[in-house]
Amino acid sequence: MTDLTQLQLQAEAELGAAQDDAALETWRIKYLGRKGLVPAAVAKIAVLPPQERAAYGQAVNQLKQTVQNAFIDRQQALHDASLAAELAAEGIDVTLPGRRPQVGRMHPISRTLRDIYASFGRMGFQIYTARDVETDEYNFQLLNFPKGHPAREMQDTFHTTVEDVLLRTHTSPGQIRAMRDYHPEPIRVILPGKCHRYEQVTARSEMMFYQVEGLAVGRAITFADLKGTLQAFADEMFGQGRKLRFRCSHFPFTEPSAEVDIDCIICGGGGCRVCKYTGWLEILGCGMVHPTVLRNGGYDPDLYTGYAFGMGPERITMLRHAIDDIRYFYSNDIRFLEQFA
Ligand code: PHE
């Protein structure tokens, strides 16, 4: 047996006995390290007589290759074995049901808002985004509520530290902003957004709520256009063939003004708790844009007319789902929110 064969057998036997990383490393240093036995065998080429070098060189290189490959194989085998041992010890039970991810859902108010947008979108209305923080001038004065006007009492709000800058109490100031933006073109927009009122929070009123305003301005717009538009909207939103009732009302920025009711979607008009046994549900306020407001928006009231309406998505959502307390919407109770698909 040559020295090289002897070396190879010894190396392979010791490698086979190495059972962990530390033993492997000790083996590697002994055989393949810089001062190891294999490099030493390679170095022997230099001291051989020239005629023996070729055969020896070939044999020693062969040995080096074989030993190196054996090392890599052993390393892999030990690694596989330890992984298998680890998996067996952990005992993964693949029949255990996984954890279901919590799937979020759309807030019921967002659902209603999107349905409103879609309905008016089909009738050619664009969404106009006005601002949540307004001036006294836009929120009140330009809409015919001068300072000290009694109609302001119904719309107390939150004031900022800057004089006459406040959180809007309704989306109607957006009418002026849209008119000043579009003038002198005709307008057909809805203006959705948050509003605030400084008042007692009860089952029927929140201090923050949404409104969706509608505004159409043009050359021959009439109350009939307003009625037709609202009828189409009510049919889409609450079911075909809805009955609408216009009741005389007052807003400083529309003339004439009306409040609109639909026949009760719960009882069909017969009378129930939701409609307070009247058979009717109020859904919005509306009217023809007041000439002064048209003028404030830049439109000549002798040439242009327009209509406007304003609705409360919270109220509409309460009617749709027979919810009896508005405070559920923003109190973040998951048990309430989970009920809406
Ligand atoms: N801004 C009114 C409110 O908040 C609603 C309204 C809008 C009425 C547009 C008429 C026209 O009560």
PDB file of C-alpha atoms and ligand atoms in Angstrom, residues 155 169-172 175 197 209 211 213-214 251 253-254 257-258 285-287 308-311, ligand 1:
ATOM      1  CA  GLN A 155     -75.099  75.722  13.325  1.00  0.00           C
ATOM      2  CA  THR A 169     -70.933  73.284   9.751  1.00  0.00           C
ATOM      3  CA  HIS A 170     -72.227  72.119   6.375  1.00  0.00           C
ATOM      4  CA  THR A 171     -70.886  71.460   2.870  1.00  0.00           C
ATOM      5  CA  SER A 172     -72.785  74.455   1.436  1.00  0.00           C
ATOM      6  CA  GLN A 175     -71.193  75.888  -3.435  1.00  0.00           C
ATOM      7  CA  ARG A 197     -71.220  71.180  14.879  1.00  0.00           C
ATOM      8  CA  PHE A 209     -70.680  63.904  10.460  1.00  0.00           C
ATOM      9  CA  GLN A 211     -72.741  65.647   4.193  1.00  0.00           C
ATOM     10  CA  GLU A 213     -74.044  68.562  -1.187  1.00  0.00           C
ATOM     11  CA  GLY A 214     -75.333  68.753  -4.748  1.00  0.00           C
ATOM     12  CA  PHE A 251     -82.590  77.887   4.275  1.00  0.00           C
ATOM     13  CA  PHE A 253     -79.185  80.266   0.726  1.00  0.00           C
ATOM     14  CA  THR A 254     -82.050  78.694  -1.241  1.00  0.00           C
ATOM     15  CA  SER A 257     -86.547  75.710  -0.054  1.00  0.00           C
ATOM     16  CA  ALA A 258     -87.837  72.267   0.768  1.00  0.00           C
ATOM     17  CA  GLY A 285     -82.802  69.594   2.388  1.00  0.00           C
ATOM     18  CA  CYS A 286     -82.854  71.415  -0.947  1.00  0.00           C
ATOM     19  CA  GLY A 287     -83.988  74.404  -2.956  1.00  0.00           C
ATOM     20  CA  ALA A 308     -78.798  72.687  -4.496  1.00  0.00           C
ATOM     21  CA  PHE A 309     -79.417  69.907  -2.030  1.00  0.00           C
ATOM     22  CA  GLY A 310     -77.678  68.548   1.007  1.00  0.00           C
ATOM     23  CA  MET A 311     -77.996  65.120   2.584  1.00  0.00           C
TER      24      MET A 311
HETATM   25  N1  PHE B   1     -76.659  73.012   4.271  1.00  0.00           N
HETATM   26  C1  PHE B   1     -77.978  72.625   4.708  1.00  0.00           C
HETATM   27  C2  PHE B   1     -77.866  72.034   6.118  1.00  0.00           C
HETATM   28  O1  PHE B   1     -76.813  71.655   6.529  1.00  0.00           O
HETATM   29  C3  PHE B   1     -78.603  71.623   3.746  1.00  0.00           C
HETATM   30  C4  PHE B   1     -78.914  72.195   2.405  1.00  0.00           C
HETATM   31  C5  PHE B   1     -77.983  72.107   1.386  1.00  0.00           C
HETATM   32  C6  PHE B   1     -80.143  72.790   2.135  1.00  0.00           C
HETATM   33  C7  PHE B   1     -78.266  72.632   0.125  1.00  0.00           C
HETATM   34  C8  PHE B   1     -80.425  73.311   0.895  1.00  0.00           C
HETATM   35  C9  PHE B   1     -79.492  73.220  -0.094  1.00  0.00           C
HETATM   36  O2  PHE B   1     -78.845  71.969   6.830  1.00  0.00           O
END
